Coordinates of N, CA and C in Angstrom, one line a residue:
M20 N 10.2 7.8 -43.6 CA 9.3 7.0 -43.2 C 10.8 5.8 -43.3
I21 N 10.7 5.7 -42.2 CA 12.0 3.9 -42.3 C 11.5 2.9 -43.3
D22 N 12.6 2.2 -43.4 CA 13.0 1.1 -44.7 C 11.7 0.0 -44.7
P23 N 10.9 -0.4 -45.0 CA 10.2 -1.6 -44.6 C 10.7 -2.5 -44.4
T24 N 12.4 -2.9 -45.2 CA 12.5 -4.2 -45.3 C 13.6 -4.6 -43.6
L25 N 13.2 -3.2 -43.1 CA 14.1 -3.3 -41.5 C 12.9 -3.9 -40.8
S26 N 12.7 -5.3 -40.7 CA 11.4 -5.5 -39.5 C 12.0 -6.5 -38.4
T27 N 12.3 -6.6 -38.5 CA 13.6 -7.4 -37.3 C 14.7 -6.5 -36.6
P28 N 14.9 -7.1 -35.2 CA 15.8 -6.6 -34.4 C 17.6 -6.8 -35.2
A29 N 17.4 -8.0 -35.9 CA 18.6 -8.0 -36.1 C 18.9 -7.8 -37.2
E30 N 17.7 -6.9 -38.8 CA 18.4 -6.4 -39.8 C 18.3 -4.7 -39.4
V31 N 17.9 -4.6 -38.3 CA 18.5 -3.3 -37.5 C 19.5 -3.5 -37.7
L32 N 20.0 -4.1 -36.6 CA 21.4 -4.7 -35.9 C 22.4 -4.2 -37.3
A33 N 22.0 -5.1 -38.4 CA 22.6 -5.0 -39.7 C 23.3 -3.8 -40.5
A34 N 21.8 -3.3 -40.4 CA 21.7 -1.9 -41.2 C 22.4 -0.8 -40.5
A35 N 22.5 -0.5 -38.7 CA 23.8 0.1 -37.4 C 24.9 -0.1 -38.4
R36 N 25.0 -1.3 -37.9 CA 26.5 -2.3 -38.3 C 27.4 -1.2 -39.7
A37 N 26.8 -1.2 -41.1 CA 27.1 -0.6 -41.5 C 27.0 1.0 -41.9
I38 N 25.9 1.2 -41.9 CA 26.0 2.9 -40.9 C 27.0 3.8 -40.0
V39 N 28.0 2.7 -39.6 CA 28.6 2.5 -38.3 C 30.2 2.6 -39.2
A40 N 30.5 2.0 -40.0 CA 31.3 1.3 -41.0 C 31.9 2.5 -41.4
S41 N 30.9 2.9 -42.4 CA 31.0 3.6 -43.3 C 30.3 5.2 -42.9
R42 N 29.6 6.0 -41.8 CA 30.4 6.7 -41.2 C 31.2 7.4 -40.1
Y43 N 31.4 6.2 -39.2 CA 31.7 6.7 -38.1 C 32.6 5.8 -38.2
P44 N 34.5 5.1 -38.7 CA 35.0 4.2 -38.7 C 35.6 4.1 -37.5
D45 N 36.2 5.2 -37.4 CA 37.1 5.2 -36.4 C 36.7 4.9 -34.8
A46 N 35.1 4.7 -34.8 CA 34.7 5.2 -33.3 C 35.3 3.4 -33.2
V47 N 34.9 3.5 -31.6 CA 35.4 2.3 -30.4 C 34.5 1.6 -30.9
F48 N 32.9 2.2 -30.2 CA 31.8 1.1 -30.5 C 30.6 2.1 -30.7
A49 N 29.5 1.4 -30.4 CA 28.3 2.3 -30.7 C 27.4 1.5 -29.7
L50 N 26.3 2.3 -29.8 CA 25.4 1.1 -29.2 C 24.4 1.7 -29.4
V51 N 23.4 0.2 -30.2 CA 21.8 1.0 -31.1 C 21.2 0.5 -30.4
A52 N 19.8 1.1 -30.4 CA 18.2 1.3 -29.3 C 17.4 1.9 -30.1
G53 N 16.3 1.7 -28.9 CA 15.3 2.7 -29.7 C 14.4 1.2 -30.1
S54 N 12.8 2.1 -30.1 CA 12.1 1.5 -31.2 C 12.0 0.1 -31.4
L55 N 12.7 0.1 -32.9 CA 13.2 -0.3 -33.7 C 14.1 -1.9 -33.8
M56 N 14.8 -1.6 -32.5 CA 15.9 -2.6 -31.6 C 14.2 -2.9 -31.1
R57 N 13.9 -2.3 -30.2 CA 12.7 -3.5 -29.3 C 11.7 -4.1 -29.9
G58 N 11.9 -4.0 -31.6 CA 11.0 -4.5 -32.0 C 9.0 -3.3 -32.3
E59 N 9.2 -2.8 -31.8 CA 8.4 -2.0 -31.3 C 8.4 -0.5 -32.2
G60 N 9.1 -0.9 -33.7 CA 8.8 0.8 -34.6 C 7.5 0.5 -35.1
T61 N 7.7 1.7 -35.6 CA 6.6 1.7 -37.0 C 7.1 2.3 -38.3
A62 N 5.8 3.0 -38.8 CA 6.5 3.7 -40.1 C 7.6 4.9 -40.0
H63 N 7.3 5.6 -39.1 CA 7.5 7.0 -39.0 C 8.9 6.5 -37.8
S64 N 9.7 5.6 -36.8 CA 10.4 5.9 -36.2 C 11.7 6.3 -37.2
D65 N 12.8 6.5 -35.7 CA 13.7 6.4 -36.5 C 15.1 5.2 -36.0
L66 N 16.1 5.6 -36.2 CA 17.4 4.4 -35.8 C 18.4 5.1 -34.7
D67 N 18.8 4.3 -33.2 CA 19.1 5.8 -32.6 C 20.5 5.1 -31.8
L68 N 21.5 5.9 -32.5 CA 22.8 5.6 -32.4 C 23.8 6.3 -31.4
I69 N 24.1 5.9 -30.4 CA 24.9 6.2 -29.8 C 26.7 6.0 -29.6
V70 N 27.7 7.1 -30.8 CA 28.7 6.2 -31.1 C 29.8 6.7 -30.0
L71 N 30.8 6.0 -30.2 CA 31.4 6.5 -29.0 C 33.0 6.7 -30.0
H72 N 34.0 7.7 -29.6 CA 35.3 7.9 -30.4 C 36.2 7.9 -29.3
D73 N 36.9 7.9 -29.3 CA 38.6 7.8 -27.8 C 38.6 9.2 -28.1
R74 N 38.2 10.4 -29.1 CA 38.4 12.1 -29.1 C 37.3 12.9 -29.8
V75 N 36.6 13.9 -29.2 CA 35.6 14.6 -30.2 C 36.2 15.6 -29.3
E76 N 36.0 16.7 -30.8 CA 36.6 18.1 -29.9 C 34.8 18.7 -29.4
A77 N 34.0 18.0 -29.6 CA 32.6 18.4 -29.0 C 31.7 17.9 -29.0
S78 N 30.9 17.1 -28.3 CA 30.2 16.2 -28.8 C 28.7 16.9 -29.6
R79 N 28.1 16.0 -30.7 CA 27.1 16.6 -31.4 C 26.1 15.2 -31.9
R80 N 25.0 15.7 -32.0 CA 23.7 15.0 -32.4 C 23.8 15.2 -33.8
E81 N 23.3 14.5 -34.7 CA 23.6 14.4 -35.9 C 21.7 13.7 -36.1
S82 N 21.5 14.3 -37.8 CA 20.4 13.8 -37.9 C 20.4 13.1 -39.2
F83 N 19.7 12.1 -39.8 CA 20.2 11.7 -41.6 C 19.9 10.6 -41.9
V84 N 19.6 10.5 -43.1 CA 18.8 9.6 -44.1 C 20.1 8.8 -44.2
A85 N 20.2 6.9 -44.6 CA 20.9 6.4 -44.7 C 19.9 5.1 -45.2
G86 N 20.6 4.7 -46.6 CA 19.3 3.7 -47.6 C 18.8 3.6 -46.9
G87 N 17.7 4.7 -46.9 CA 16.4 4.9 -46.6 C 16.1 4.9 -45.0
V88 N 16.8 5.1 -44.5 CA 16.9 5.1 -42.8 C 17.0 6.3 -42.1
P89 N 16.1 6.4 -41.8 CA 16.2 8.0 -41.2 C 17.2 7.7 -39.3
V90 N 18.1 8.4 -39.5 CA 18.9 8.1 -38.0 C 18.9 9.4 -37.7
E91 N 19.1 8.8 -36.1 CA 19.3 9.6 -35.3 C 20.5 9.6 -34.7
A92 N 22.1 10.0 -34.6 CA 23.0 10.2 -33.4 C 23.4 10.7 -32.9
F93 N 23.7 10.3 -31.2 CA 24.5 11.0 -30.6 C 26.3 11.0 -30.6
V94 N 27.1 11.8 -30.8 CA 28.8 11.1 -30.6 C 29.0 12.1 -29.7
H95 N 30.1 11.0 -29.2 CA 30.3 11.2 -27.9 C 32.2 10.8 -27.7
D96 N 33.1 11.7 -26.4 CA 34.1 10.5 -26.0 C 33.1 10.3 -25.0
D97 N 34.8 9.5 -24.4 CA 33.9 8.9 -22.6 C 33.9 10.9 -22.4
E98 N 34.6 11.5 -22.3 CA 34.2 12.9 -21.2 C 33.3 13.4 -21.3
T99 N 32.6 13.7 -22.9 CA 31.2 14.5 -23.1 C 30.3 13.4 -23.1
L100 N 30.8 12.0 -22.8 CA 29.1 10.9 -22.6 C 29.3 11.0 -20.8
A101 N 30.5 10.8 -20.1 CA 30.4 11.0 -18.9 C 29.6 12.3 -18.2
W102 N 30.0 13.7 -19.4 CA 28.8 14.9 -18.7 C 27.9 14.7 -19.0
A103 N 27.0 14.1 -20.0 CA 25.9 14.3 -20.6 C 24.8 12.8 -19.2
I104 N 25.6 12.3 -19.0 CA 25.5 11.1 -18.4 C 24.6 12.0 -17.0
D105 N 25.7 12.4 -16.4 CA 25.8 13.3 -14.9 C 24.2 14.6 -15.5
V106 N 24.3 15.3 -16.3 CA 23.7 16.0 -16.3 C 22.2 15.3 -16.7
A107 N 22.0 14.6 -17.3 CA 20.3 13.6 -17.5 C 20.5 13.0 -15.7
A108 N 20.8 12.4 -15.3 CA 20.9 12.5 -13.7 C 20.3 13.3 -12.8
T109 N 21.2 14.5 -13.1 CA 20.6 15.6 -12.0 C 19.7 15.8 -12.1
R110 N 19.7 16.2 -13.6 CA 17.9 17.0 -13.5 C 17.3 15.6 -14.0
G111 N 17.0 14.7 -13.5 CA 15.9 13.8 -13.8 C 15.1 13.3 -14.9
R112 N 16.3 13.3 -16.2 CA 15.9 12.9 -17.2 C 16.2 12.3 -18.0
P113 N 15.8 10.9 -18.1 CA 16.0 9.8 -18.3 C 16.5 8.8 -20.1
S114 N 15.8 9.7 -20.7 CA 15.9 9.3 -22.3 C 17.3 8.6 -22.8
L115 N 18.6 9.5 -22.1 CA 19.8 9.4 -22.2 C 20.4 7.9 -21.8
L116 N 20.0 7.9 -20.6 CA 20.0 6.7 -19.7 C 19.4 5.4 -20.2
A117 N 18.3 5.9 -20.5 CA 17.4 4.1 -21.1 C 18.2 3.9 -22.5
L118 N 18.2 4.8 -23.6 CA 19.2 4.2 -24.5 C 19.8 3.7 -24.2
I119 N 21.2 4.1 -23.5 CA 22.7 2.9 -22.9 C 21.9 2.0 -22.4
A120 N 21.2 2.0 -21.5 CA 21.2 1.1 -20.6 C 20.0 -0.7 -21.5
E121 N 19.6 0.5 -22.8 CA 18.8 -0.9 -23.5 C 19.2 -1.6 -24.5
A122 N 20.3 -0.6 -24.6 CA 20.9 -0.8 -26.1 C 21.7 -2.0 -26.5
T123 N 22.1 -2.3 -27.6 CA 22.4 -3.6 -27.8 C 24.1 -2.9 -28.8
A124 N 25.2 -3.3 -28.2 CA 26.5 -2.3 -28.6 C 27.2 -3.8 -30.0
I125 N 27.6 -2.5 -30.8 CA 28.3 -3.0 -31.8 C 29.6 -1.9 -31.9
G126 N 30.6 -2.5 -32.3 CA 32.3 -2.5 -32.1 C 33.1 -3.2 -32.1
R127 N 33.9 -2.5 -31.6 CA 35.4 -3.2 -31.3 C 36.1 -3.1 -30.0
A128 N 35.0 -2.1 -29.0 CA 34.9 -2.8 -27.8 C 34.0 -2.8 -27.0
P129 N 33.5 -4.3 -27.2 CA 32.0 -4.7 -26.1 C 32.6 -5.0 -25.1
Q130 N 33.6 -4.9 -24.1 CA 33.1 -5.2 -22.8 C 33.4 -4.0 -21.9
R131 N 33.8 -2.3 -23.1 CA 33.8 -1.2 -22.8 C 32.6 -0.7 -22.6
A132 N 32.1 -0.9 -23.9 CA 30.2 -1.1 -24.4 C 29.8 -1.5 -22.4
A133 N 29.7 -2.8 -22.5 CA 29.1 -3.3 -21.1 C 29.6 -3.0 -20.3
R134 N 30.5 -1.8 -20.1 CA 31.0 -1.5 -18.6 C 30.1 -0.4 -18.5
L135 N 30.0 0.6 -19.2 CA 29.0 1.4 -19.9 C 27.3 1.0 -19.5
K136 N 26.9 0.1 -20.5 CA 25.9 -0.3 -19.4 C 25.4 -0.1 -17.9
E137 N 26.5 -1.6 -18.0 CA 25.8 -2.2 -16.5 C 25.8 -0.9 -15.8
A138 N 26.8 0.4 -15.4 CA 27.0 1.3 -14.6 C 25.4 2.4 -14.8
V139 N 25.0 2.7 -16.2 CA 23.3 3.5 -16.0 C 23.2 2.4 -15.6
A140 N 22.3 0.8 -16.1 CA 21.3 0.7 -15.8 C 21.3 0.6 -14.2
G141 N 22.4 1.0 -13.6 CA 22.9 1.3 -12.0 C 21.8 2.5 -11.5
I142 N 22.5 3.5 -12.4 CA 22.1 4.9 -12.1 C 20.5 5.1 -12.9
L143 N 19.9 4.1 -13.8 CA 18.7 4.1 -13.1 C 17.7 3.3 -13.0
A144 N 18.5 2.2 -12.2 CA 17.7 1.6 -11.0 C 17.0 2.1 -9.7
K145 N 18.5 3.4 -9.4 CA 19.1 4.0 -8.0 C 17.0 4.7 -8.0
G146 N 17.1 5.1 -9.5 CA 16.1 6.4 -9.0 C 16.8 8.0 -9.4
P147 N 15.9 9.1 -9.7 CA 16.5 10.5 -9.6 C 16.8 10.9 -8.2
P148 N 17.9 12.1 -8.2 CA 18.2 12.1 -6.6 C 16.8 13.4 -6.9
P149 N 17.0 13.8 -5.4 CA 15.7 14.3 -4.8 C 15.8 16.1 -5.7
M150 N 14.2 16.3 -6.3 CA 14.2 18.0 -6.5 C 14.7 19.1 -5.7
P151 N 15.8 19.4 -6.1 CA 16.0 20.4 -4.9 C 15.2 21.4 -4.5
P152 N 15.5 21.5 -3.3 CA 14.2 22.9 -3.2 C 13.4 23.8 -4.2
A153 N 15.0 24.9 -4.6 CA 14.2 26.0 -5.6 C 14.1 25.7 -6.9
Q154 N 14.0 24.1 -7.6 CA 13.3 23.7 -8.6 C 12.2 23.7 -7.9
L155 N 12.6 22.7 -7.0 CA 10.8 22.0 -6.4 C 9.7 24.0 -6.6
D156 N 10.1 25.5 -6.2 CA 9.4 26.3 -5.9 C 9.0 26.8 -7.1
A157 N 10.5 26.9 -8.1 CA 10.1 27.1 -9.3 C 8.7 26.5 -10.5
L158 N 9.4 24.9 -10.2 CA 7.8 24.7 -10.7 C 6.2 24.9 -9.6
R159 N 6.5 24.6 -9.1 CA 4.9 25.5 -8.6 C 4.9 26.2 -8.5
Y160 N 5.2 27.6 -8.9 CA 5.0 28.8 -9.5 C 5.1 28.9 -11.1
A161 N 5.6 28.1 -11.6 CA 5.0 28.1 -13.0 C 3.7 27.1 -13.1
I162 N 3.2 26.3 -12.2 CA 2.3 25.6 -12.4 C 1.4 26.3 -11.8
T163 N 1.1 27.6 -10.7 CA 0.4 28.7 -10.6 C 0.3 29.2 -11.3
D164 N 1.4 30.0 -11.7 CA 0.6 31.5 -12.6 C 0.2 30.7 -13.9
A165 N 0.3 29.0 -14.8 CA -0.2 28.8 -15.8 C -2.1 28.7 -15.0
V166 N -2.4 27.8 -13.5 CA -3.7 27.5 -13.6 C -4.1 29.0 -13.2
Q167 N -3.5 30.5 -12.9 CA -4.3 31.3 -12.7 C -4.5 32.2 -13.9
D168 N -3.9 31.6 -14.8 CA -4.0 32.4 -16.7 C -5.5 31.9 -16.9
L169 N -5.2 30.3 -16.5 CA -6.3 29.1 -17.1 C -7.8 29.7 -16.1
R170 N -7.5 30.2 -15.2 CA -8.9 30.8 -14.8 C -9.6 32.0 -15.0
G171 N -8.7 32.3 -15.9 CA -9.3 33.9 -16.4 C -8.7 33.5 -17.6
A172 N -8.9 32.8 -18.4 CA -9.0 32.6 -19.9 C -9.9 32.7 -20.3
R173 N -10.4 33.4 -21.8 CA -11.2 34.4 -22.1 C -11.3 33.2 -23.9
G174 N -12.0 33.3 -24.4 CA -12.6 33.0 -25.5 C -11.9 31.2 -25.7
E175 N -11.8 30.5 -27.2 CA -12.3 29.5 -26.8 C -10.1 28.6 -27.2
A176 N -9.3 29.4 -27.2 CA -8.3 29.6 -28.1 C -7.8 29.2 -26.7
E177 N -7.9 29.9 -25.6 CA -6.9 30.7 -24.6 C -6.2 29.7 -23.6
P178 N -7.9 28.6 -23.4 CA -7.4 27.6 -22.9 C -6.7 26.6 -23.1
L179 N -6.8 26.2 -24.6 CA -6.1 25.1 -25.1 C -4.1 26.0 -25.1
A180 N -4.2 26.8 -25.7 CA -2.4 27.5 -24.8 C -2.3 26.7 -24.0
I181 N -2.5 27.5 -22.8 CA -2.4 27.8 -21.3 C -2.5 25.6 -21.1
G182 N -3.5 24.9 -21.4 CA -2.5 23.3 -21.0 C -1.9 22.8 -21.9
V183 N -1.9 23.1 -23.4 CA -0.1 22.7 -23.9 C 0.8 22.8 -22.8
L184 N 0.8 24.3 -22.2 CA 1.5 24.3 -21.3 C 2.3 23.9 -20.0
L185 N 0.6 24.0 -19.4 CA 0.4 23.3 -17.7 C 0.5 21.5 -18.2
Y186 N 0.2 20.6 -19.2 CA 0.2 19.3 -19.3 C 2.1 18.9 -19.0
P187 N 2.8 19.2 -19.6 CA 4.2 19.2 -19.3 C 4.8 19.2 -17.7
L188 N 4.0 20.4 -16.9 CA 4.8 21.0 -15.4 C 4.3 20.6 -15.1
L189 N 2.5 20.0 -14.7 CA 2.2 19.1 -13.8 C 2.6 17.5 -14.2
A190 N 3.4 16.8 -15.2 CA 3.4 16.5 -15.4 C 4.9 15.9 -14.2
E191 N 5.7 16.8 -14.7 CA 7.3 16.8 -14.1 C 6.6 16.7 -12.6
L192 N 6.3 17.3 -12.7 CA 5.2 17.2 -10.5 C 5.3 16.2 -10.0
A193 N 4.4 15.4 -10.9 CA 3.8 14.0 -10.3 C 4.9 13.1 -10.6
L194 N 5.6 13.6 -11.5 CA 6.4 11.6 -11.3 C 7.4 11.7 -10.1
R195 N 8.1 13.8 -10.9 CA 9.7 14.0 -9.2 C 9.2 13.9 -8.1
G196 N 7.8 14.5 -8.0 CA 7.4 14.5 -6.8 C 6.8 13.4 -6.6
R197 N 6.7 11.8 -6.9 CA 7.2 10.6 -6.1 C 8.3 9.7 -6.1
G198 N 9.0 11.1 -6.2 CA 10.6 10.0 -7.0 C 11.0 9.5 -7.9
Q199 N 10.1 9.8 -9.0 CA 10.6 8.9 -10.3 C 11.2 10.2 -10.9
W200 N 11.6 9.4 -12.2 CA 12.2 9.9 -13.8 C 11.6 10.9 -14.5
N201 N 11.7 11.7 -14.5 CA 10.9 12.5 -15.3 C 10.4 11.7 -16.9
A202 N 9.6 12.8 -17.5 CA 9.2 12.3 -18.6 C 8.5 13.3 -20.1
T203 N 9.1 13.1 -20.6 CA 8.1 14.1 -21.6 C 7.5 13.3 -22.9
G204 N 6.7 14.5 -23.7 CA 6.1 13.9 -24.8 C 5.2 12.3 -24.5
K205 N 5.3 11.5 -25.5 CA 4.6 10.3 -25.7 C 4.8 9.3 -24.1
W206 N 6.2 10.1 -23.6 CA 6.4 8.7 -22.1 C 5.9 9.2 -21.7
V207 N 5.0 10.7 -21.6 CA 4.3 10.9 -20.0 C 2.9 10.1 -19.9
P208 N 2.3 9.7 -20.7 CA 1.0 8.2 -20.0 C 1.6 7.2 -20.3
R209 N 2.5 7.0 -20.9 CA 3.0 5.8 -20.1 C 3.9 5.5 -18.4
A210 N 4.5 6.5 -18.5 CA 5.1 6.8 -17.2 C 4.5 7.0 -16.1
L211 N 3.2 8.1 -15.9 CA 2.0 7.5 -15.3 C 1.3 6.6 -14.6
A212 N 1.4 5.9 -16.5 CA 0.5 4.4 -16.1 C 1.6 3.4 -15.2
R213 N 2.8 3.3 -15.8 CA 3.5 2.3 -14.9 C 3.2 2.5 -13.7
I214 N 3.2 3.8 -12.7 CA 3.5 4.2 -11.5 C 2.1 3.8 -10.8
D215 N 1.5 4.1 -11.7 CA 0.0 4.7 -10.7 C -1.0 5.2 -12.0
G216 N -2.2 4.0 -12.3 CA -2.9 3.8 -13.2 C -4.3 4.6 -12.8
A217 N -4.6 5.2 -11.9 CA -5.2 5.6 -11.3 C -5.3 7.1 -12.1
L218 N -3.4 7.8 -11.3 CA -3.1 8.9 -11.7 C -3.1 9.4 -13.3
A219 N -2.8 7.9 -13.8 CA -3.0 8.1 -15.4 C -3.9 8.6 -15.7
G220 N -5.2 8.1 -15.1 CA -6.7 7.9 -15.7 C -7.1 9.5 -15.3
R221 N -6.2 10.4 -14.6 CA -7.0 11.6 -13.7 C -6.4 12.5 -15.0
F222 N -4.8 12.3 -15.4 CA -4.6 13.3 -16.2 C -5.6 13.2 -18.0
D223 N -5.7 12.2 -17.6 CA -6.3 11.7 -18.7 C -7.4 12.7 -19.2
H224 N -8.2 12.1 -18.4 CA -9.6 12.4 -17.9 C -9.7 14.1 -18.0
A225 N -8.7 14.5 -16.8 CA -8.7 16.2 -17.1 C -8.2 16.6 -18.3
F226 N -7.0 16.3 -19.3 CA -6.5 17.1 -20.1 C -7.4 16.7 -21.4
R227 N -8.5 15.6 -21.3 CA -9.6 15.3 -22.6 C -9.8 16.2 -22.2
A228 N -11.2 16.6 -21.1 CA -11.9 17.5 -21.0 C -11.8 19.1 -21.7
L229 N -10.4 19.7 -21.1 CA -9.3 21.3 -21.8 C -9.4 21.0 -23.0
F230 N -9.5 20.3 -23.6 CA -9.0 20.0 -25.3 C -10.3 20.4 -25.8
A231 N -10.8 19.3 -25.3 CA -12.1 19.1 -25.8 C -13.1 19.4 -26.1
S232 N -13.1 20.3 -25.5 CA -14.0 21.7 -24.4 C -13.9 23.0 -23.8
G233 N -12.5 22.9 -23.6 CA -12.3 23.8 -22.6 C -12.7 24.2 -21.4
T234 N -13.5 23.1 -21.0 CA -13.7 23.1 -19.5 C -12.4 22.7 -18.4
A235 N -12.3 23.9 -17.7 CA -10.8 23.3 -17.0 C -10.8 22.7 -15.8
D236 N -12.4 22.8 -15.5 CA -12.7 22.4 -13.7 C -11.2 20.9 -13.3
A237 N -11.8 20.1 -13.9 CA -10.4 18.9 -13.7 C -9.4 19.1 -13.7
V238 N -8.5 20.1 -15.0 CA -7.3 20.2 -14.6 C -6.6 20.8 -13.8
I239 N -7.6 22.0 -12.9 CA -7.4 22.7 -12.2 C -7.5 21.9 -10.4
A240 N -8.3 20.8 -10.7 CA -8.6 20.0 -9.4 C -7.0 19.6 -9.5
L241 N -6.8 18.8 -10.8 CA -5.7 18.2 -10.6 C -4.7 18.9 -10.0
A242 N -4.4 20.3 -10.5 CA -3.3 21.1 -10.4 C -2.9 20.7 -9.0
E243 N -4.1 21.6 -7.9 CA -4.5 21.5 -7.0 C -4.0 20.6 -6.5
R244 N -4.1 19.3 -6.3 CA -4.4 17.9 -6.0 C -2.7 17.4 -6.4
E245 N -2.4 18.2 -7.4 CA -0.3 17.7 -7.4 C 0.3 18.2 -6.2
L246 N 0.1 19.8 -6.4 CA 0.1 20.5 -5.5 C 0.9 20.4 -4.3
A247 N -0.5 19.9 -3.5 CA -0.7 20.3 -2.1 C 0.4 19.2 -0.8
P248 N 0.9 18.4 -1.7 CA 1.9 17.7 -0.8 C 3.2 17.8 -1.0
H249 N 3.2 19.6 -1.4 CA 4.2 20.2 -1.9 C 4.6 21.8 -1.1
G250 N 3.2 22.2 -0.5 CA 3.0 23.2 -0.1 C 1.8 23.8 -0.3
G251 N 1.3 23.6 -2.3 CA 0.3 24.7 -2.0 C 0.5 25.5 -3.3
M252 N -0.2 25.7 -3.7 CA 0.1 27.1 -4.7 C 1.1 27.8 -4.2
R253 N 2.2 28.5 -5.1 CA 2.9 29.2 -4.3 C 3.6 30.6 -5.5
F254 N 2.7 31.7 -4.7 CA 3.1 33.0 -5.3 C 3.1 34.0 -4.4
D255 N 2.3 34.0 -3.0 CA 2.5 35.3 -2.4 C 3.8 34.8 -1.6
G256 N 5.2 35.7 -1.3 CA 6.4 35.9 -0.8 C 7.1 35.7 -1.7
D257 N 6.9 34.6 -3.3 CA 8.4 34.0 -3.7 C 8.5 34.9 -4.4
V258 N 10.1 34.2 -4.1 CA 11.1 35.8 -5.1 C 12.5 34.2 -5.3
Q259 N 12.7 34.8 -6.2 CA 13.5 34.6 -7.1 C 14.9 35.5 -7.7
V260 N 16.1 35.2 -7.4 CA 17.3 36.6 -7.5 C 18.1 35.5 -8.6
A261 N 18.1 36.6 -9.3 CA 18.9 37.0 -11.3 C 20.5 36.7 -10.4
S262 N 20.6 35.9 -11.1 CA 22.6 36.4 -11.2 C 23.3 37.7 -10.7
P263 N 23.8 37.8 -10.0 CA 24.7 38.9 -10.2 C 25.4 39.5 -11.7
A264 N 25.4 38.1 -12.4 CA 26.7 39.0 -14.0 C 25.8 38.8 -14.8
W265 N 24.7 39.1 -14.8 CA 23.5 39.1 -16.0 C 23.0 40.9 -15.3
R266 N 24.6 41.1 -16.1 CA 24.1 42.6 -17.0 C 25.0 43.2 -17.9
A267 N 24.6 44.2 -18.6 CA 24.6 44.4 -20.3 C 25.0 46.3 -20.0
P268 N 25.6 46.9 -20.2 CA 26.3 48.0 -20.6 C 25.5 49.1 -20.4
A269 N 25.0 50.2 -19.7 CA 23.8 51.0 -19.8 C 23.7 52.4 -20.3
G270 N 22.6 52.7 -20.5 CA 21.9 53.8 -21.1 C 21.7 53.4 -22.8
R271 N 21.7 52.2 -23.0 CA 21.4 51.9 -24.9 C 19.9 52.1 -24.9
F272 N 19.0 51.8 -24.0 CA 17.7 52.1 -23.9 C 17.7 53.1 -23.4
G273 N 17.7 54.2 -22.8 CA 17.1 55.0 -22.1 C 16.7 55.4 -21.0
A274 N 17.3 54.6 -20.6 CA 16.9 54.5 -18.9 C 17.9 55.6 -18.2

């Protein structure tokens, strides 16, 4: 649980400076972000850090507790951070980008931090690239497969398990299909509500019915509605070709 004395962003920033000074003394700068810095933290929030060095052998994520404060630190240099930003933008996943854009910089190179924040804010404002056709087809296929499983689900447990699988798939289609950044976990209902309150309501109603009583009709209708602008359900004629490199020595399994 978070240190209860960290009740203001200024106190969070002071704690971050102490952590960076003791754990990352050679850092060029660090970015401090997350719900605690926004003043929205709870007793279960952690402190988010992006730490930039001149050079690291490999980027890494570190989770630790310092002075009673749970910390999640993403440690990079210029090249590894540039790669991570490119991957996040290409995949339409904005969590790292949002952390950078909203963060407060500490350390010895504030101008470098400011340039980074400005560049990433521009990427966020521009929005994600269109979903590649192959990725969209794979997503449609996965949703179709889950919906068919839901139609044939038996007992009380199977619809719940399928619903857990289907929710993030449908959320990705709903968001990326509207040209928005993707979201996961607690950020999904927030992202849906931000772009379309009625859409968020349909998601909430459909999955509440499924998880509360196992009633799948609204989820199936939601899936059909979201798939329709992209060609509907996808099964007949779908082909996904593996990489030619996906081979192992023959004969080990009796074939």
